[in-house]
């Protein structure tokens, strides 16, 4: 209160001044309360984001949740998470928020880590920009890309290793990203690193569980007496499923040829690979077979170590060839796994369990061979027993019966009866000869003094290569060495040799393919080339000889000209000679 002597106006001014100061203090207090409330709400949002990200165990879903949480926390219109590839120089995966699928399709491929994005890869520290285009590393956006100015980038570390980066652009309201945004995003990045590590560990544990289940399935199949082909097919199929491969092939060596044949194939275009013969040198499969260690390829469709079969590897990319067995001198075969084009390459963590899986395949082949050897020994022993019984019992009794009939024949006076007895004795002699021939066949060891038809076909193809000027493709399928008799095999070899000679002399071709199949009671040889074809008056003696060989065995020779030019020769006969 003023003194009574002061003017009334002065007293009223002094009353208003404290009131104004109080209003200012209240406004400041309200602002601080609002800021504290905002900070509290942001901390709550950050905690909710950390909890939400930490609950997710699927890696892809975890990455998606991290991007969405980051965009909400700093109120950014666009957000992305780039995963750094194994080389540490570029991005291998990209997850976005705020850009529609249609926009992504119009923009084109995801960025690989150049410009501003690459700046964070090379210098993994938080980066905040008021205008992207003003940074020296910026070189613009591709066509149809939404405009972006403000930028905030934060690295994500998993156990001291940079996993990827968070990219945030265009803070809503046209304002700049501030230090608090950097702090909040960095905190989220720490939680994201833990979540990613947990998701990875969970994924690895699930992968180990799948491998263990597959191994148990294979072991059960082995112990229950499964055939070699069944076990190998199971191994190839399970390896393809677990690794996400599009194609799985099992190749085994061919005796005395240095080549490998793709015994079975499952997955994409499996028919194009089944039965294909590949050289043991200079090929992806051959390299793994010779070294006894896994061999990888970044892209089989452009790898010189992979045979360029027409359409065989179209649309396929990364591959790994894993030897069946670990000792280079005792490798049983090779498992080849191929992923689709654009897929990630096979990592060391994936190859390790594959090596164990391939060891299972080696056990499968070993057991099958031992079982086959035991069965063969049993069969041979049984043959010896039958031969011994025929010789010691049947032949002796027949011989004794014949001698008895001969002695009795001298006492038969009726001419017709005597003639019948003589014929019976002759029949017994012929029967004894047949039985002796059968005994000889039982005691012989089939295939002991020669090679199988498969090896002979591969050898002829290899011998023809210098004359042709190129190596012909070879494909074989079926029980060729088992079902095709020796006589028929000799005819097949002669026809193949004549066909390759004709191609070398007359076709002027730069490609030839051989396909040999056995099944459904017949053996079928197909030889094709891309040469000039057979002229109308081109019936040569070689073709006539091939036709006669087929007719002798109850088969046929067929000639045709494919649409793309050249000649297709098909020679088939029944498995048992007619």
Coordinates of C-alpha atoms in Angstrom, one line a residue:
X1 CA 0.0 0.0 0.0
X2 CA 1.2 3.5 -0.9
X3 CA 1.3 6.4 1.5
X4 CA -1.7 8.6 1.8
X5 CA 0.2 11.4 0.2
X6 CA 0.9 9.4 -3.1
X7 CA -1.5 10.0 -6.0
X8 CA -4.2 7.4 -6.5
X9 CA -2.9 6.7 -10.1
X10 CA 0.5 5.8 -8.8
X11 CA -1.0 3.4 -6.3
X12 CA -3.1 1.6 -9.0
X13 CA 0.0 1.2 -11.3
X14 CA 1.9 -0.5 -8.5
X15 CA -0.9 -3.0 -8.1
X16 CA -0.9 -3.9 -11.8
X17 CA 2.9 -4.5 -11.9
X18 CA 2.9 -7.5 -9.5
X19 CA -0.1 -8.9 -11.4
X20 CA 1.7 -8.8 -14.7
X21 CA 4.8 -10.5 -13.2
X22 CA 2.6 -13.2 -11.7
X23 CA 0.9 -13.8 -15.2
X24 CA 4.4 -14.2 -16.7
X25 CA 5.5 -16.6 -14.1
X26 CA 2.3 -18.6 -14.5
X27 CA 2.7 -18.8 -18.3
X28 CA 6.4 -19.9 -17.9
X29 CA 5.3 -22.5 -15.4
X30 CA 2.6 -23.7 -17.7
X31 CA 5.1 -23.9 -20.6
X32 CA 7.5 -25.9 -18.4
X33 CA 4.6 -28.1 -17.3
X34 CA 3.7 -28.7 -21.0
X35 CA 7.4 -29.4 -21.8
X36 CA 7.6 -31.9 -18.9
X37 CA 4.4 -33.5 -19.9
X38 CA 5.7 -33.7 -23.5
X39 CA 8.9 -35.2 -22.3
X40 CA 6.9 -37.6 -20.1
X41 CA 4.7 -38.6 -23.1
X42 CA 7.8 -39.1 -25.3
X43 CA 9.5 -41.2 -22.7
X44 CA 6.4 -43.3 -22.4
X45 CA 6.3 -43.6 -26.2
X46 CA 10.0 -44.6 -26.2
X47 CA 9.4 -47.2 -23.6
X48 CA 6.4 -48.6 -25.4
X49 CA 8.4 -48.7 -28.6
X50 CA 11.3 -50.5 -26.9
X51 CA 8.9 -53.0 -25.4
X52 CA 7.1 -53.5 -28.7
X53 CA 10.3 -54.1 -30.6
X54 CA 11.8 -56.4 -27.9
X55 CA 8.7 -58.7 -27.9
X56 CA 9.1 -59.6 -31.6
X57 CA 11.2 -62.7 -32.3
X58 CA 10.8 -63.0 -36.0
X59 CA 13.7 -61.0 -37.6
X60 CA 11.7 -59.5 -40.5
X61 CA 8.8 -58.4 -38.3
X62 CA 11.3 -57.0 -35.8
X63 CA 12.9 -54.9 -38.5
X64 CA 9.5 -53.6 -39.6
X65 CA 8.6 -52.8 -36.0
X66 CA 11.8 -50.8 -35.5
X67 CA 11.2 -48.6 -38.6
X68 CA 7.6 -47.9 -37.6
X69 CA 8.5 -47.1 -34.0
X70 CA 11.2 -44.7 -35.2
X71 CA 8.9 -42.8 -37.5
X72 CA 6.3 -42.3 -34.7
X73 CA 8.9 -41.3 -32.1
X74 CA 10.3 -38.4 -34.1
X75 CA 7.2 -37.6 -36.1
X76 CA 8.9 -38.3 -39.4
X77 CA 6.9 -38.7 -42.6
X78 CA 9.3 -41.3 -44.1
X79 CA 11.5 -43.9 -42.4
X80 CA 13.7 -46.7 -43.6
X81 CA 16.1 -49.3 -42.2
X82 CA 19.0 -50.4 -44.4
X83 CA 20.7 -53.7 -43.5
X84 CA 24.4 -53.7 -44.4
X85 CA 25.6 -56.7 -46.5
X86 CA 28.4 -59.1 -45.7
X87 CA 30.9 -57.0 -47.5
X88 CA 30.3 -54.1 -45.2
X89 CA 30.1 -51.6 -48.1
X90 CA 26.5 -51.8 -49.4
X91 CA 23.0 -52.4 -48.3
X92 CA 21.6 -55.9 -48.7
X93 CA 18.0 -55.3 -47.6
X94 CA 15.8 -52.2 -47.2
X95 CA 12.6 -51.8 -45.1
X96 CA 10.5 -48.6 -45.6
X97 CA 7.6 -46.7 -44.0
X98 CA 5.6 -43.9 -45.6
X99 CA 6.2 -45.0 -49.2
X100 CA 3.5 -47.1 -50.9
X101 CA 4.1 -50.2 -53.0
X102 CA 3.1 -48.3 -56.1
X103 CA 5.7 -45.6 -55.4
X104 CA 8.4 -48.1 -54.8
X105 CA 7.6 -49.8 -58.1
X106 CA 7.8 -46.5 -59.9
X107 CA 11.1 -45.5 -58.2
X108 CA 12.8 -48.7 -59.1
X109 CA 15.4 -50.9 -57.2
X110 CA 16.1 -50.2 -53.6
X111 CA 19.2 -48.1 -52.9
X112 CA 22.5 -50.0 -52.3
X113 CA 24.1 -47.4 -50.0
X114 CA 25.5 -44.6 -52.1
X115 CA 25.3 -40.9 -51.3
X116 CA 24.0 -39.9 -47.9
X117 CA 23.1 -43.5 -47.1
X118 CA 26.7 -44.5 -47.8
X119 CA 27.9 -41.8 -45.6
X120 CA 26.4 -43.5 -42.6
X121 CA 27.9 -46.9 -43.7
X122 CA 31.4 -45.4 -43.9
X123 CA 31.0 -43.2 -40.8
X124 CA 28.6 -44.9 -38.4
X125 CA 27.7 -41.9 -36.2
X126 CA 24.4 -40.0 -35.9
X127 CA 23.9 -37.6 -38.8
X128 CA 21.4 -34.7 -38.7
X129 CA 20.8 -32.5 -41.8
X130 CA 18.6 -29.5 -42.4
X131 CA 18.7 -30.0 -46.1
X132 CA 19.9 -33.3 -47.8
X133 CA 20.8 -31.6 -51.1
X134 CA 23.4 -29.3 -49.3
X135 CA 25.5 -32.2 -48.0
X136 CA 28.6 -32.9 -50.2
X137 CA 27.8 -36.7 -50.4
X138 CA 24.3 -36.0 -51.8
X139 CA 23.8 -36.6 -55.5
X140 CA 20.0 -36.4 -55.8
X141 CA 17.1 -38.7 -55.9
X142 CA 15.9 -41.1 -58.7
X143 CA 12.8 -40.2 -60.8
X144 CA 9.4 -40.5 -59.1
X145 CA 11.1 -40.3 -55.7
X146 CA 9.1 -38.1 -53.1
X147 CA 10.8 -34.8 -52.2
X148 CA 12.9 -35.0 -49.0
X149 CA 14.8 -32.3 -47.2
X150 CA 15.3 -32.8 -43.5
X151 CA 17.2 -35.9 -42.5
X152 CA 18.2 -37.9 -39.4
X153 CA 20.4 -41.0 -39.6
X154 CA 21.4 -43.3 -36.7
X155 CA 23.4 -46.6 -36.9
X156 CA 22.2 -49.8 -35.3
X157 CA 24.8 -51.9 -33.6
X158 CA 24.6 -55.6 -32.7
X159 CA 27.4 -56.6 -30.3
X160 CA 29.7 -53.8 -31.4
X161 CA 29.1 -54.6 -35.0
X162 CA 27.1 -52.2 -37.2
X163 CA 24.0 -54.2 -38.4
X164 CA 22.4 -51.3 -40.4
X165 CA 21.1 -47.8 -40.2
X166 CA 17.9 -46.0 -39.4
X167 CA 17.0 -43.2 -42.0
X168 CA 14.3 -40.7 -41.1
X169 CA 13.3 -37.8 -43.3
X170 CA 10.7 -35.0 -43.5
X171 CA 9.8 -34.2 -39.8
X172 CA 6.1 -33.2 -39.9
X173 CA 5.2 -29.6 -39.5
X174 CA 8.2 -28.5 -41.6
X175 CA 10.5 -28.3 -38.5
X176 CA 14.0 -29.6 -38.2
X177 CA 15.1 -32.7 -36.3
X178 CA 16.6 -31.6 -33.0
X179 CA 19.1 -33.1 -30.5
X180 CA 16.2 -34.6 -28.6
X181 CA 15.2 -36.5 -31.8
X182 CA 18.8 -37.7 -32.1
X183 CA 18.8 -38.9 -28.4
X184 CA 15.4 -40.7 -28.7
X185 CA 16.4 -42.4 -32.0
X186 CA 19.8 -43.4 -30.6
X187 CA 18.1 -44.9 -27.6
X188 CA 15.7 -46.8 -29.9
X189 CA 18.7 -48.0 -32.0
X190 CA 20.3 -49.5 -28.9
X191 CA 17.1 -51.4 -28.1
X192 CA 16.8 -52.4 -31.7
X193 CA 20.2 -53.9 -31.6
X194 CA 19.2 -56.1 -28.7
X195 CA 16.0 -57.0 -30.4
X196 CA 17.8 -57.9 -33.6
X197 CA 20.3 -60.0 -31.7
X198 CA 17.5 -61.9 -29.9
X199 CA 15.7 -62.5 -33.1
X200 CA 18.8 -63.8 -34.7
X201 CA 19.5 -66.2 -31.8
X202 CA 15.9 -67.4 -31.9
X203 CA 16.2 -67.9 -35.7
X204 CA 19.4 -69.8 -35.3
X205 CA 17.9 -72.0 -32.6
X206 CA 14.9 -72.8 -34.8
X207 CA 17.2 -73.6 -37.7
X208 CA 19.3 -76.0 -35.5
X209 CA 16.0 -77.6 -34.4
X210 CA 15.0 -78.2 -38.1
X211 CA 18.4 -79.7 -38.9
X212 CA 18.2 -82.0 -35.9
X213 CA 14.7 -83.1 -36.9
X214 CA 15.9 -83.7 -40.5
X215 CA 18.9 -85.7 -39.2
X216 CA 16.7 -87.8 -37.0
X217 CA 14.4 -88.5 -40.0
X218 CA 17.3 -89.6 -42.2
X219 CA 18.8 -91.7 -39.4
X220 CA 15.5 -93.5 -39.0
X221 CA 15.2 -94.1 -42.7
X222 CA 18.8 -95.5 -42.8
X223 CA 18.2 -97.8 -39.8
X224 CA 15.0 -99.1 -41.2
X225 CA 16.7 -100.2 -44.4
X226 CA 15.8 -97.5 -46.8
X227 CA 17.2 -97.7 -50.3
X228 CA 20.1 -95.4 -51.3
X229 CA 18.0 -93.4 -53.7
X230 CA 15.3 -92.9 -51.2
X231 CA 17.8 -91.6 -48.6
X232 CA 19.6 -89.3 -51.0
X233 CA 16.3 -87.9 -52.2
X234 CA 15.3 -87.2 -48.6
X235 CA 18.6 -85.5 -47.9
X236 CA 18.3 -83.3 -51.0
X237 CA 14.7 -82.4 -50.3
X238 CA 15.3 -81.5 -46.7
X239 CA 18.4 -79.5 -47.5
X240 CA 16.5 -77.6 -50.1
X241 CA 13.6 -76.8 -47.8
X242 CA 15.8 -75.7 -44.8
X243 CA 18.2 -73.5 -46.8
X244 CA 15.4 -72.0 -49.0
X245 CA 17.0 -73.3 -52.2
X246 CA 15.0 -73.6 -55.4
X247 CA 16.9 -76.6 -56.7
X248 CA 18.8 -79.4 -55.1
X249 CA 20.9 -82.0 -57.0
X250 CA 22.9 -85.0 -55.9
X251 CA 25.8 -86.0 -58.2
X252 CA 27.8 -89.2 -57.8
X253 CA 31.0 -90.3 -59.6
X254 CA 31.0 -92.7 -62.6
X255 CA 33.5 -95.5 -62.4
X256 CA 36.7 -95.0 -64.5
X257 CA 35.5 -91.9 -66.3
X258 CA 36.4 -89.0 -64.1
X259 CA 32.9 -87.6 -64.6
X260 CA 29.9 -87.3 -62.3
X261 CA 26.2 -88.0 -63.1
X262 CA 23.4 -86.1 -61.5
X263 CA 21.7 -89.1 -59.9
X264 CA 18.7 -87.1 -58.6
X265 CA 17.3 -83.6 -58.6
X266 CA 14.4 -81.9 -56.8
X267 CA 12.9 -78.5 -57.2
X268 CA 12.9 -76.0 -60.1
X269 CA 13.5 -77.6 -63.5
X270 CA 14.6 -80.8 -61.8
X271 CA 14.0 -82.9 -65.0
X272 CA 16.5 -80.7 -66.9
X273 CA 19.3 -81.8 -64.5
X274 CA 18.4 -85.4 -63.6
X275 CA 20.7 -87.8 -65.4
X276 CA 23.1 -85.1 -66.7
X277 CA 26.8 -86.0 -66.8
X278 CA 29.3 -83.3 -65.9
X279 CA 33.1 -83.4 -66.1
X280 CA 35.1 -83.9 -63.0
X281 CA 37.4 -81.0 -63.8
X282 CA 36.6 -77.3 -64.4
X283 CA 33.1 -77.5 -63.0
X284 CA 31.6 -76.3 -59.7
X285 CA 30.5 -79.9 -58.8
X286 CA 33.9 -81.3 -59.9
X287 CA 35.8 -78.8 -57.9
X288 CA 33.9 -79.7 -54.7
X289 CA 34.3 -83.4 -55.4
X290 CA 38.1 -83.1 -56.0
X291 CA 38.9 -80.8 -53.0
X292 CA 36.5 -82.3 -50.5
X293 CA 35.4 -78.8 -49.4
X294 CA 32.3 -76.7 -50.1
X295 CA 32.5 -74.5 -53.2
X296 CA 30.2 -71.5 -53.7
X297 CA 29.0 -69.5 -56.7
X298 CA 27.4 -66.0 -56.6
X299 CA 25.4 -66.7 -59.8
X300 CA 25.3 -70.0 -61.5
X301 CA 23.7 -68.5 -64.6
X302 CA 26.9 -66.6 -65.3
X303 CA 29.5 -69.0 -63.8
X304 CA 32.0 -70.6 -66.2
X305 CA 32.2 -73.6 -63.9
X306 CA 28.6 -74.5 -64.6
X307 CA 27.6 -76.3 -67.8
X308 CA 25.4 -74.0 -70.0
X309 CA 22.5 -76.4 -70.3
X310 CA 19.6 -74.8 -72.2
X311 CA 17.2 -73.4 -69.6
X312 CA 18.8 -75.5 -66.9
X313 CA 19.7 -72.6 -64.6
X314 CA 17.5 -69.9 -65.9
X315 CA 16.2 -67.7 -63.1
X316 CA 18.7 -69.2 -60.6
X317 CA 21.5 -67.4 -58.8
X318 CA 23.6 -68.2 -55.7
X319 CA 24.7 -71.8 -55.2
X320 CA 26.9 -74.0 -53.1
X321 CA 28.3 -77.5 -53.9
X322 CA 29.0 -79.6 -50.7
X323 CA 31.0 -82.8 -51.0
X324 CA 29.5 -86.0 -49.6
X325 CA 32.2 -87.0 -47.2
X326 CA 35.2 -85.0 -45.8
X327 CA 38.2 -87.0 -47.1
X328 CA 39.2 -85.8 -50.6
X329 CA 40.2 -89.3 -51.5
X330 CA 36.9 -90.8 -50.4
X331 CA 34.3 -88.3 -51.5
X332 CA 31.1 -90.2 -52.4
X333 CA 29.4 -87.4 -54.4
X334 CA 28.3 -83.8 -54.2
X335 CA 25.1 -82.1 -53.1
X336 CA 24.4 -78.9 -55.1
X337 CA 21.9 -76.3 -53.8
X338 CA 20.9 -73.4 -55.9
X339 CA 18.7 -70.4 -54.9
X340 CA 16.6 -68.1 -57.1
X341 CA 18.3 -65.2 -58.8
X342 CA 18.6 -62.2 -56.5
X343 CA 18.5 -64.3 -53.3
X344 CA 21.2 -64.0 -50.7
X345 CA 24.4 -66.0 -51.1
X346 CA 25.1 -69.0 -48.9
X347 CA 26.9 -67.9 -45.7
X348 CA 29.4 -69.8 -43.6
X349 CA 26.7 -70.4 -40.9
X350 CA 24.5 -72.1 -43.4
X351 CA 27.3 -74.2 -45.0
X352 CA 28.4 -75.7 -41.7
X353 CA 25.2 -77.7 -41.0
X354 CA 25.2 -78.6 -44.7
X355 CA 28.5 -80.3 -44.2
X356 CA 27.0 -82.4 -41.4
X357 CA 24.1 -83.1 -43.6
X358 CA 26.4 -84.3 -46.4
X359 CA 28.1 -86.5 -44.0
X360 CA 24.7 -88.2 -43.5
X361 CA 24.6 -88.7 -47.2
X362 CA 28.0 -90.4 -47.1
X363 CA 26.7 -92.7 -44.4
X364 CA 23.7 -93.5 -46.5
X365 CA 25.9 -94.4 -49.5
X366 CA 28.2 -96.4 -47.3
X367 CA 25.4 -98.4 -45.7
X368 CA 23.7 -99.0 -49.1
X369 CA 27.0 -100.3 -50.6
X370 CA 27.6 -102.6 -47.7
X371 CA 24.1 -103.8 -47.9
X372 CA 24.4 -104.4 -51.6
X373 CA 27.7 -106.2 -51.1
X374 CA 26.1 -108.4 -48.5
X375 CA 23.2 -109.1 -50.8
X376 CA 25.6 -109.9 -53.7
X377 CA 27.6 -112.2 -51.5
X378 CA 24.4 -114.0 -50.5
X379 CA 23.3 -114.3 -54.1
X380 CA 26.6 -115.6 -55.2
X381 CA 26.7 -118.1 -52.3
X382 CA 23.2 -119.2 -53.3
X383 CA 24.3 -119.6 -56.9
X384 CA 27.2 -121.7 -55.8
X385 CA 24.9 -123.9 -53.7
X386 CA 22.5 -124.3 -56.6
X387 CA 25.3 -125.1 -59.1
X388 CA 26.8 -127.6 -56.7
X389 CA 23.4 -129.3 -56.1
X390 CA 22.7 -129.4 -59.8
X391 CA 26.1 -130.9 -60.5
X392 CA 26.2 -133.3 -57.6
X393 CA 22.5 -134.4 -57.6
X394 CA 20.5 -133.5 -60.8
X395 CA 23.2 -134.2 -63.4
X396 CA 24.3 -137.5 -61.7
X397 CA 20.7 -138.7 -61.5
X398 CA 20.0 -137.7 -65.1
X399 CA 23.2 -139.4 -66.2
X400 CA 22.3 -142.5 -64.3
X401 CA 18.8 -142.5 -65.8
X402 CA 20.2 -142.2 -69.2
X403 CA 22.6 -145.1 -68.7
X404 CA 19.7 -147.2 -67.4
X405 CA 17.6 -146.4 -70.4
X406 CA 20.5 -147.2 -72.8
X407 CA 21.0 -150.6 -71.1
X408 CA 17.3 -151.3 -71.2
X409 CA 17.0 -150.3 -74.8
X410 CA 19.0 -153.4 -75.9
X411 CA 16.3 -155.6 -74.5
X412 CA 13.4 -153.9 -76.3
X413 CA 12.4 -155.7 -79.4
X414 CA 9.7 -153.4 -80.6
X415 CA 11.3 -151.0 -83.1
X416 CA 9.1 -148.0 -82.3
X417 CA 9.5 -148.4 -78.6
X418 CA 13.3 -148.8 -79.0
X419 CA 13.4 -145.6 -81.1
X420 CA 11.5 -143.7 -78.4
X421 CA 13.9 -144.8 -75.7
X422 CA 16.8 -143.6 -77.9
X423 CA 15.2 -140.2 -78.3
X424 CA 14.6 -140.0 -74.5
X425 CA 18.3 -140.7 -73.9
X426 CA 19.2 -138.0 -76.4
X427 CA 16.9 -135.6 -74.7
X428 CA 18.5 -136.4 -71.4
X429 CA 21.9 -135.7 -72.9
X430 CA 20.7 -132.4 -74.2
X431 CA 19.2 -131.6 -70.8
X432 CA 22.5 -132.4 -69.1
X433 CA 24.2 -129.9 -71.5
X434 CA 21.7 -127.2 -70.7
X435 CA 22.1 -127.8 -66.9
X436 CA 25.9 -127.6 -67.3
X437 CA 25.6 -124.4 -69.2
X438 CA 23.4 -123.0 -66.5
X439 CA 25.9 -124.1 -63.8
X440 CA 28.6 -122.2 -65.7
X441 CA 26.5 -119.1 -65.8
X442 CA 25.7 -119.3 -62.1
X443 CA 29.3 -119.6 -61.2
X444 CA 30.5 -116.7 -63.5
X445 CA 30.7 -113.2 -62.0
X446 CA 28.8 -110.8 -64.3
X447 CA 30.7 -107.7 -65.1
X448 CA 34.0 -108.8 -63.6
X449 CA 35.8 -108.6 -66.9
X450 CA 34.4 -105.4 -68.3
X451 CA 32.9 -102.0 -67.7
X452 CA 29.3 -101.0 -67.6
X453 CA 27.3 -99.4 -70.4
X454 CA 27.3 -96.0 -68.6
X455 CA 31.1 -95.8 -68.5
X456 CA 31.4 -97.0 -72.2
X457 CA 29.0 -94.3 -73.3
X458 CA 30.9 -91.5 -71.5
X459 CA 34.2 -92.8 -72.8
X460 CA 32.9 -92.8 -76.4
X461 CA 31.6 -89.2 -76.0
X462 CA 35.0 -88.2 -74.6
X463 CA 36.8 -89.8 -77.5
X464 CA 34.6 -88.2 -80.1
X465 CA 35.2 -84.6 -78.7
X466 CA 38.5 -84.0 -80.5
X467 CA 36.9 -85.1 -83.8
X468 CA 33.7 -83.1 -83.3
X469 CA 35.6 -80.0 -82.1
X470 CA 33.4 -79.8 -78.9
X471 CA 32.3 -82.1 -76.1
X472 CA 28.8 -83.5 -76.6
X473 CA 26.4 -83.3 -73.7
X474 CA 25.6 -86.7 -72.0
X475 CA 22.4 -87.5 -70.0
X476 CA 21.6 -91.0 -68.7
X477 CA 18.7 -92.3 -66.7
X478 CA 17.4 -95.6 -65.4
X479 CA 19.1 -98.9 -64.4
X480 CA 21.3 -98.9 -67.5
X481 CA 24.1 -101.1 -66.2
X482 CA 21.6 -103.5 -64.5
X483 CA 18.8 -104.0 -67.0
X484 CA 20.5 -103.8 -70.4
X485 CA 22.1 -107.1 -71.4
X486 CA 25.6 -107.3 -72.7
X487 CA 24.6 -108.0 -76.3
X488 CA 22.2 -105.1 -76.4
X489 CA 24.8 -102.9 -74.8
X490 CA 27.3 -103.7 -77.5
X491 CA 24.7 -102.7 -80.1
X492 CA 24.0 -99.4 -78.2
X493 CA 27.8 -98.6 -78.2
X494 CA 28.1 -99.3 -81.9
X495 CA 25.1 -97.2 -82.8
X496 CA 26.4 -94.3 -80.7
X497 CA 29.8 -94.4 -82.2
X498 CA 28.4 -94.4 -85.7
X499 CA 26.0 -91.5 -84.9
X500 CA 28.8 -89.3 -83.5
X501 CA 31.0 -90.2 -86.5
X502 CA 28.2 -89.1 -88.9
X503 CA 27.9 -85.8 -87.0
X504 CA 31.6 -85.2 -87.2
X505 CA 31.7 -86.0 -91.0
X506 CA 28.5 -84.5 -92.3
X507 CA 26.5 -82.3 -89.9
X508 CA 28.8 -79.2 -89.5
X509 CA 27.3 -78.9 -86.0
X510 CA 28.7 -77.1 -83.0
X511 CA 26.5 -78.9 -80.5
X512 CA 25.4 -82.5 -79.9
X513 CA 23.5 -84.1 -77.1
X514 CA 23.4 -87.8 -76.1
X515 CA 20.5 -89.2 -74.0
X516 CA 20.4 -92.8 -72.9
X517 CA 17.4 -94.2 -70.8
X518 CA 16.4 -97.6 -69.6
X519 CA 12.9 -98.4 -68.4
X520 CA 9.5 -99.7 -69.3
X521 CA 11.1 -102.8 -70.9
X522 CA 13.3 -100.9 -73.5
X523 CA 16.5 -99.0 -73.8
X524 CA 16.4 -95.8 -75.8
X525 CA 19.3 -93.9 -77.3
X526 CA 18.8 -90.3 -78.6
X527 CA 21.5 -88.3 -80.4
X528 CA 20.7 -84.8 -81.5
X529 CA 22.7 -82.1 -83.2
X530 CA 22.2 -78.5 -84.5
X531 CA 23.8 -79.1 -87.9
X532 CA 22.6 -79.0 -91.4
X533 CA 20.4 -82.0 -91.1
X534 CA 20.1 -85.1 -93.4
X535 CA 19.4 -84.3 -97.1
X536 CA 16.7 -86.1 -98.9
X537 CA 19.2 -88.3 -100.8
X538 CA 21.3 -88.8 -97.7
X539 CA 20.5 -92.4 -96.7
X540 CA 24.0 -93.6 -96.0
X541 CA 25.1 -97.1 -95.2
X542 CA 25.7 -96.2 -91.5
X543 CA 22.1 -95.3 -91.0
X544 CA 21.1 -98.6 -92.7
X545 CA 23.3 -100.5 -90.4
X546 CA 21.8 -98.8 -87.4
X547 CA 18.3 -99.7 -88.6
X548 CA 19.2 -103.3 -89.2
X549 CA 20.6 -103.6 -85.7
X550 CA 17.4 -102.3 -84.3
X551 CA 15.3 -104.6 -86.4
X552 CA 17.4 -107.6 -85.3
X553 CA 16.6 -106.9 -81.7
X554 CA 12.9 -106.0 -82.3
X555 CA 13.3 -102.3 -82.2
X556 CA 13.3 -99.3 -84.5
X557 CA 15.4 -96.4 -85.8
X558 CA 13.6 -93.0 -86.1
X559 CA 15.1 -89.9 -87.7
X560 CA 13.6 -86.4 -87.6
X561 CA 14.5 -82.7 -88.0
X562 CA 13.7 -80.5 -85.0
X563 CA 12.2 -77.1 -85.5
X564 CA 15.5 -75.3 -84.7
X565 CA 17.3 -77.4 -87.3
X566 CA 19.7 -80.3 -87.1
X567 CA 18.9 -83.9 -86.7
X568 CA 17.4 -86.1 -84.0
X569 CA 18.2 -89.8 -84.1
X570 CA 16.2 -92.1 -81.8
X571 CA 17.3 -95.8 -81.6
X572 CA 15.3 -98.1 -79.3
X573 CA 15.1 -101.8 -78.7
X574 CA 13.5 -104.1 -76.0
X575 CA 15.7 -104.7 -73.0
X576 CA 15.7 -108.4 -73.7
X577 CA 16.7 -109.2 -77.3
X578 CA 13.8 -110.3 -79.5

